[in-house]
């Protein structure tokens, strides 16, 4: 039974990363339509939070459909954590896995190349492994596992650079990408105590809530955070079916569903093993571009993919 659960955990983690790897297309289309990174993040998290809140409010209740009773979830809805320290922990999750991560990652691409951003952000498992291992001795990797995660990181470099071994350094942009990388590493660390005390739906709802609340100072302090036409212009853009469909995908699938099952995967596999699946992100992104945009598959992609998959296998199997 435990082996089956872990197998499902691996499958879920892979699917989530695959979906996240495809979101660049939808995000790019929304950016071209006139929405900013802040607007996209806010709208997708609002959609995700509202849907998850409705689900939480229905927990423990029965609904009637065609003369039958359908039970929605287990237990009762709760608004707050058990202690104020745990509530602060949820705030930290909302900041690191929500607003700070998305803002720093998206802003990085305004100052540096997409290649630099992808390369730095996709190396976050290395930082997460080091950070989690420094705090939790039981989570420290053995030599074989460490070799595996380093091998996977090398594979990411090969895939992202794609034979063009030239990086255009940009101190500000690369620093922002590094901040996004560190935010996800801290998010992975904070998920360990959160997962040990609360269910994944409650945690994910808190991530969305505090991710949204922490955006308020950004909108107040950044003068160009809203378009010239104000909120009305954003609402007008939402009348476009294509824009609305892209946002619904990002909010319902890439945010609400993916965050819930990703947090479950972290609880099932452990923070380090689950985070290693971020290495798969560039693979799924390039495959998606090949299928939809007819981009070419190169020998560097194949070589990097082999390194990533082999490294992840070694990282997930304990050895001496």
GROMACS .gro file of C-alpha atoms in nm:
model
  320
    1UNK     CA    1   0.000   0.000   0.000
    2UNK     CA    2   0.279   0.242   0.089
    3UNK     CA    3   0.461   0.165  -0.237
    4UNK     CA    4   0.142   0.234  -0.433
    5UNK     CA    5   0.097   0.565  -0.253
    6UNK     CA    6   0.454   0.670  -0.336
    7UNK     CA    7   0.402   0.565  -0.697
    8UNK     CA    8   0.099   0.791  -0.713
    9UNK     CA    9   0.305   1.064  -0.551
   10UNK     CA   10   0.568   1.040  -0.824
   11UNK     CA   11   0.304   1.039  -1.097
   12UNK     CA   12   0.124   1.339  -0.948
   13UNK     CA   13   0.449   1.537  -0.908
   14UNK     CA   14   0.543   1.469  -1.270
   15UNK     CA   15   0.200   1.572  -1.404
   16UNK     CA   16   0.199   1.892  -1.197
   17UNK     CA   17   0.544   1.994  -1.320
   18UNK     CA   18   0.437   1.910  -1.676
   19UNK     CA   19   0.137   2.142  -1.642
   20UNK     CA   20   0.348   2.416  -1.486
   21UNK     CA   21   0.594   2.376  -1.774
   22UNK     CA   22   0.315   2.454  -2.023
   23UNK     CA   23   0.188   2.767  -1.847
   24UNK     CA   24   0.452   2.989  -2.013
   25UNK     CA   25   0.239   2.987  -2.331
   26UNK     CA   26  -0.077   3.098  -2.153
   27UNK     CA   27   0.110   3.356  -1.946
   28UNK     CA   28   0.282   3.492  -2.260
   29UNK     CA   29  -0.055   3.530  -2.435
   30UNK     CA   30  -0.196   3.720  -2.137
   31UNK     CA   31   0.108   3.948  -2.124
   32UNK     CA   32   0.065   4.026  -2.495
   33UNK     CA   33  -0.302   4.104  -2.433
   34UNK     CA   34  -0.211   4.387  -2.194
   35UNK     CA   35  -0.212   4.223  -1.850
   36UNK     CA   36   0.097   4.263  -1.631
   37UNK     CA   37   0.264   3.983  -1.431
   38UNK     CA   38   0.104   4.126  -1.115
   39UNK     CA   39  -0.244   4.124  -1.274
   40UNK     CA   40  -0.205   3.767  -1.393
   41UNK     CA   41  -0.085   3.645  -1.054
   42UNK     CA   42  -0.364   3.829  -0.868
   43UNK     CA   43  -0.643   3.711  -1.097
   44UNK     CA   44  -0.532   3.345  -1.107
   45UNK     CA   45  -0.497   3.336  -0.726
   46UNK     CA   46  -0.838   3.500  -0.677
   47UNK     CA   47  -0.997   3.232  -0.897
   48UNK     CA   48  -0.811   2.956  -0.714
   49UNK     CA   49  -0.890   3.091  -0.367
   50UNK     CA   50  -1.262   3.140  -0.432
   51UNK     CA   51  -1.300   2.788  -0.573
   52UNK     CA   52  -1.103   2.632  -0.290
   53UNK     CA   53  -1.296   2.834  -0.031
   54UNK     CA   54  -1.627   2.710  -0.172
   55UNK     CA   55  -1.498   2.353  -0.154
   56UNK     CA   56  -1.383   2.406   0.205
   57UNK     CA   57  -1.718   2.551   0.310
   58UNK     CA   58  -1.889   2.243   0.169
   59UNK     CA   59  -1.664   2.000   0.356
   60UNK     CA   60  -1.861   1.759   0.573
   61UNK     CA   61  -2.188   1.844   0.401
   62UNK     CA   62  -2.411   1.642   0.173
   63UNK     CA   63  -2.560   1.770  -0.150
   64UNK     CA   64  -2.855   1.619  -0.335
   65UNK     CA   65  -2.820   1.520  -0.701
   66UNK     CA   66  -3.094   1.325  -0.879
   67UNK     CA   67  -3.235   1.192  -0.555
   68UNK     CA   68  -2.894   1.082  -0.428
   69UNK     CA   69  -2.682   1.230  -0.150
   70UNK     CA   70  -2.323   1.321  -0.228
   71UNK     CA   71  -2.081   1.384   0.058
   72UNK     CA   72  -1.826   1.662  -0.005
   73UNK     CA   73  -1.498   1.595   0.169
   74UNK     CA   74  -1.453   1.518   0.537
   75UNK     CA   75  -1.461   1.726   0.851
   76UNK     CA   76  -1.560   2.088   0.894
   77UNK     CA   77  -1.436   2.412   0.748
   78UNK     CA   78  -1.184   2.608   0.955
   79UNK     CA   79  -1.070   2.967   0.914
   80UNK     CA   80  -0.755   2.982   1.127
   81UNK     CA   81  -0.463   2.766   1.231
   82UNK     CA   82  -0.442   2.614   1.579
   83UNK     CA   83  -0.187   2.869   1.704
   84UNK     CA   84  -0.070   3.215   1.604
   85UNK     CA   85   0.273   3.069   1.524
   86UNK     CA   86   0.115   2.832   1.277
   87UNK     CA   87  -0.076   3.123   1.125
   88UNK     CA   88   0.257   3.306   1.079
   89UNK     CA   89   0.385   2.988   0.915
   90UNK     CA   90   0.095   3.006   0.668
   91UNK     CA   91   0.181   3.369   0.598
   92UNK     CA   92   0.535   3.260   0.518
   93UNK     CA   93   0.404   2.998   0.276
   94UNK     CA   94   0.184   3.257   0.103
   95UNK     CA   95   0.477   3.493   0.063
   96UNK     CA   96   0.741   3.246  -0.052
   97UNK     CA   97   0.524   3.018  -0.265
   98UNK     CA   98   0.289   3.292  -0.382
   99UNK     CA   99   0.351   3.662  -0.430
  100UNK     CA  100   0.728   3.680  -0.382
  101UNK     CA  101   0.801   3.380  -0.602
  102UNK     CA  102   0.582   3.487  -0.894
  103UNK     CA  103   0.681   3.855  -0.880
  104UNK     CA  104   1.056   3.792  -0.867
  105UNK     CA  105   1.041   3.527  -1.141
  106UNK     CA  106   0.832   3.739  -1.378
  107UNK     CA  107   1.021   4.062  -1.307
  108UNK     CA  108   1.351   3.881  -1.367
  109UNK     CA  109   1.254   3.831  -1.732
  110UNK     CA  110   1.224   4.208  -1.771
  111UNK     CA  111   1.595   4.250  -1.693
  112UNK     CA  112   1.759   3.929  -1.811
  113UNK     CA  113   1.705   3.661  -2.073
  114UNK     CA  114   1.446   3.386  -2.045
  115UNK     CA  115   1.733   3.136  -2.064
  116UNK     CA  116   1.904   3.284  -1.759
  117UNK     CA  117   1.577   3.294  -1.566
  118UNK     CA  118   1.482   2.936  -1.653
  119UNK     CA  119   1.830   2.808  -1.572
  120UNK     CA  120   1.849   2.972  -1.231
  121UNK     CA  121   1.491   2.898  -1.123
  122UNK     CA  122   1.504   2.533  -1.234
  123UNK     CA  123   1.809   2.478  -1.013
  124UNK     CA  124   1.604   2.544  -0.700
  125UNK     CA  125   1.615   2.175  -0.591
  126UNK     CA  126   1.986   2.220  -0.517
  127UNK     CA  127   1.910   2.512  -0.285
  128UNK     CA  128   1.608   2.333  -0.133
  129UNK     CA  129   1.814   2.020  -0.067
  130UNK     CA  130   2.088   2.219   0.105
  131UNK     CA  131   1.844   2.429   0.309
  132UNK     CA  132   1.625   2.139   0.421
  133UNK     CA  133   1.930   1.926   0.502
  134UNK     CA  134   2.073   2.206   0.717
  135UNK     CA  135   1.753   2.225   0.923
  136UNK     CA  136   1.644   1.858   0.930
  137UNK     CA  137   1.916   1.596   0.975
  138UNK     CA  138   1.675   1.319   0.873
  139UNK     CA  139   1.630   1.486   0.532
  140UNK     CA  140   2.000   1.500   0.447
  141UNK     CA  141   2.092   1.315   0.130
  142UNK     CA  142   2.337   1.028   0.119
  143UNK     CA  143   2.632   1.047  -0.126
  144UNK     CA  144   2.449   0.853  -0.398
  145UNK     CA  145   2.143   1.075  -0.368
  146UNK     CA  146   2.354   1.390  -0.374
  147UNK     CA  147   2.529   1.266  -0.687
  148UNK     CA  148   2.188   1.210  -0.843
  149UNK     CA  149   2.056   1.558  -0.772
  150UNK     CA  150   2.379   1.716  -0.902
  151UNK     CA  151   2.353   1.501  -1.217
  152UNK     CA  152   1.994   1.619  -1.268
  153UNK     CA  153   2.107   1.980  -1.225
  154UNK     CA  154   2.374   1.930  -1.493
  155UNK     CA  155   2.101   1.786  -1.716
  156UNK     CA  156   1.893   2.100  -1.667
  157UNK     CA  157   2.190   2.315  -1.772
  158UNK     CA  158   2.239   2.107  -2.087
  159UNK     CA  159   1.869   2.125  -2.179
  160UNK     CA  160   1.825   2.497  -2.112
  161UNK     CA  161   2.147   2.611  -2.282
  162UNK     CA  162   2.080   2.376  -2.576
  163UNK     CA  163   2.437   2.389  -2.706
  164UNK     CA  164   2.466   2.767  -2.681
  165UNK     CA  165   2.711   2.800  -2.395
  166UNK     CA  166   2.685   3.176  -2.369
  167UNK     CA  167   2.510   3.349  -2.080
  168UNK     CA  168   2.431   3.720  -2.093
  169UNK     CA  169   2.491   3.826  -1.734
  170UNK     CA  170   2.254   4.081  -1.586
  171UNK     CA  171   2.314   4.145  -1.214
  172UNK     CA  172   1.962   4.272  -1.138
  173UNK     CA  173   1.772   4.018  -1.347
  174UNK     CA  174   1.984   3.723  -1.236
  175UNK     CA  175   1.952   3.832  -0.874
  176UNK     CA  176   1.573   3.844  -0.906
  177UNK     CA  177   1.574   3.494  -1.060
  178UNK     CA  178   1.792   3.374  -0.773
  179UNK     CA  179   1.545   3.528  -0.527
  180UNK     CA  180   1.262   3.332  -0.694
  181UNK     CA  181   1.474   3.017  -0.663
  182UNK     CA  182   1.536   3.081  -0.293
  183UNK     CA  183   1.166   3.159  -0.234
  184UNK     CA  184   1.066   2.816  -0.362
  185UNK     CA  185   1.339   2.653  -0.153
  186UNK     CA  186   1.205   2.825   0.161
  187UNK     CA  187   0.848   2.730   0.061
  188UNK     CA  188   0.958   2.364   0.041
  189UNK     CA  189   1.120   2.393   0.385
  190UNK     CA  190   0.812   2.551   0.546
  191UNK     CA  191   0.586   2.285   0.397
  192UNK     CA  192   0.746   2.018   0.619
  193UNK     CA  193   0.602   2.144   0.953
  194UNK     CA  194   0.280   2.261   0.784
  195UNK     CA  195   0.214   1.919   0.629
  196UNK     CA  196   0.275   1.749   0.963
  197UNK     CA  197  -0.008   1.942   1.132
  198UNK     CA  198  -0.266   2.040   0.868
  199UNK     CA  199  -0.442   1.895   0.565
  200UNK     CA  200  -0.332   2.002   0.217
  201UNK     CA  201  -0.657   2.181   0.128
  202UNK     CA  202  -0.633   2.409   0.432
  203UNK     CA  203  -0.265   2.481   0.366
  204UNK     CA  204  -0.321   2.556  -0.002
  205UNK     CA  205  -0.612   2.788   0.073
  206UNK     CA  206  -0.390   2.978   0.316
  207UNK     CA  207  -0.117   3.003   0.052
  208UNK     CA  208  -0.363   3.166  -0.188
  209UNK     CA  209  -0.506   3.398   0.078
  210UNK     CA  210  -0.175   3.533   0.207
  211UNK     CA  211  -0.032   3.540  -0.143
  212UNK     CA  212  -0.313   3.779  -0.238
  213UNK     CA  213  -0.297   3.988   0.082
  214UNK     CA  214   0.078   4.036   0.043
  215UNK     CA  215   0.015   4.188  -0.301
  216UNK     CA  216  -0.168   4.485  -0.147
  217UNK     CA  217   0.155   4.674  -0.054
  218UNK     CA  218   0.285   4.614  -0.406
  219UNK     CA  219  -0.019   4.779  -0.564
  220UNK     CA  220   0.004   5.069  -0.317
  221UNK     CA  221   0.376   5.130  -0.360
  222UNK     CA  222   0.429   5.064  -0.732
  223UNK     CA  223   0.278   5.350  -0.927
  224UNK     CA  224   0.243   5.161  -1.257
  225UNK     CA  225   0.103   4.842  -1.105
  226UNK     CA  226  -0.240   4.922  -1.253
  227UNK     CA  227  -0.304   5.012  -1.621
  228UNK     CA  228  -0.385   5.370  -1.715
  229UNK     CA  229  -0.752   5.279  -1.736
  230UNK     CA  230  -0.750   5.138  -1.383
  231UNK     CA  231  -0.945   4.833  -1.270
  232UNK     CA  232  -1.208   4.903  -1.537
  233UNK     CA  233  -0.955   4.833  -1.812
  234UNK     CA  234  -0.866   4.499  -1.657
  235UNK     CA  235  -1.236   4.406  -1.632
  236UNK     CA  236  -1.284   4.505  -1.995
  237UNK     CA  237  -1.001   4.273  -2.097
  238UNK     CA  238  -1.178   3.986  -1.919
  239UNK     CA  239  -1.467   4.019  -2.167
  240UNK     CA  240  -1.236   3.862  -2.424
  241UNK     CA  241  -1.318   3.486  -2.425
  242UNK     CA  242  -0.957   3.392  -2.506
  243UNK     CA  243  -0.817   3.593  -2.215
  244UNK     CA  244  -1.081   3.457  -1.978
  245UNK     CA  245  -1.014   3.098  -2.089
  246UNK     CA  246  -0.639   3.139  -2.031
  247UNK     CA  247  -0.698   3.284  -1.685
  248UNK     CA  248  -0.942   3.007  -1.593
  249UNK     CA  249  -0.681   2.747  -1.691
  250UNK     CA  250  -0.414   2.921  -1.484
  251UNK     CA  251  -0.650   2.972  -1.189
  252UNK     CA  252  -0.843   2.644  -1.185
  253UNK     CA  253  -0.586   2.395  -1.312
  254UNK     CA  254  -0.235   2.541  -1.277
  255UNK     CA  255  -0.310   2.705  -0.940
  256UNK     CA  256  -0.596   2.547  -0.745
  257UNK     CA  257  -0.566   2.182  -0.853
  258UNK     CA  258  -0.189   2.178  -0.904
  259UNK     CA  259  -0.105   2.346  -0.573
  260UNK     CA  260  -0.331   2.108  -0.378
  261UNK     CA  261  -0.193   1.791  -0.534
  262UNK     CA  262   0.166   1.926  -0.528
  263UNK     CA  263   0.142   1.984  -0.154
  264UNK     CA  264   0.002   1.630  -0.121
  265UNK     CA  265   0.296   1.497  -0.323
  266UNK     CA  266   0.537   1.679  -0.090
  267UNK     CA  267   0.369   1.517   0.210
  268UNK     CA  268   0.380   1.174   0.042
  269UNK     CA  269   0.729   1.176  -0.108
  270UNK     CA  270   0.904   1.421   0.123
  271UNK     CA  271   1.000   1.779   0.042
  272UNK     CA  272   1.339   1.695  -0.112
  273UNK     CA  273   1.218   1.419  -0.346
  274UNK     CA  274   0.913   1.618  -0.462
  275UNK     CA  275   1.116   1.934  -0.521
  276UNK     CA  276   1.357   1.738  -0.742
  277UNK     CA  277   1.073   1.712  -0.995
  278UNK     CA  278   1.131   2.080  -1.074
  279UNK     CA  279   1.423   1.948  -1.279
  280UNK     CA  280   1.165   1.800  -1.520
  281UNK     CA  281   1.021   2.147  -1.592
  282UNK     CA  282   1.247   2.234  -1.889
  283UNK     CA  283   1.185   1.889  -2.042
  284UNK     CA  284   0.807   1.933  -2.040
  285UNK     CA  285   0.837   2.292  -2.160
  286UNK     CA  286   1.042   2.194  -2.465
  287UNK     CA  287   0.818   1.895  -2.541
  288UNK     CA  288   0.515   2.124  -2.524
  289UNK     CA  289   0.686   2.371  -2.760
  290UNK     CA  290   0.768   2.081  -2.996
  291UNK     CA  291   0.409   1.954  -3.002
  292UNK     CA  292   0.235   2.293  -3.024
  293UNK     CA  293   0.491   2.533  -3.171
  294UNK     CA  294   0.682   2.285  -3.390
  295UNK     CA  295   1.016   2.367  -3.227
  296UNK     CA  296   1.301   2.123  -3.295
  297UNK     CA  297   1.426   1.855  -3.056
  298UNK     CA  298   1.807   1.863  -3.040
  299UNK     CA  299   2.071   1.616  -2.927
  300UNK     CA  300   2.138   1.840  -2.627
  301UNK     CA  301   1.776   1.802  -2.519
  302UNK     CA  302   1.800   1.422  -2.540
  303UNK     CA  303   2.133   1.414  -2.353
  304UNK     CA  304   2.007   1.650  -2.083
  305UNK     CA  305   1.684   1.449  -2.046
  306UNK     CA  306   1.882   1.129  -1.985
  307UNK     CA  307   2.094   1.306  -1.722
  308UNK     CA  308   1.787   1.451  -1.549
  309UNK     CA  309   1.592   1.124  -1.536
  310UNK     CA  310   1.894   0.920  -1.428
  311UNK     CA  311   1.984   1.177  -1.163
  312UNK     CA  312   1.630   1.183  -1.026
  313UNK     CA  313   1.627   0.803  -1.006
  314UNK     CA  314   1.951   0.806  -0.804
  315UNK     CA  315   1.826   1.090  -0.584
  316UNK     CA  316   1.512   0.895  -0.490
  317UNK     CA  317   1.694   0.574  -0.398
  318UNK     CA  318   1.894   0.564  -0.079
  319UNK     CA  319   2.241   0.425  -0.103
  320UNK     CA  320   2.573   0.440   0.073
   0.00000   0.00000   0.00000
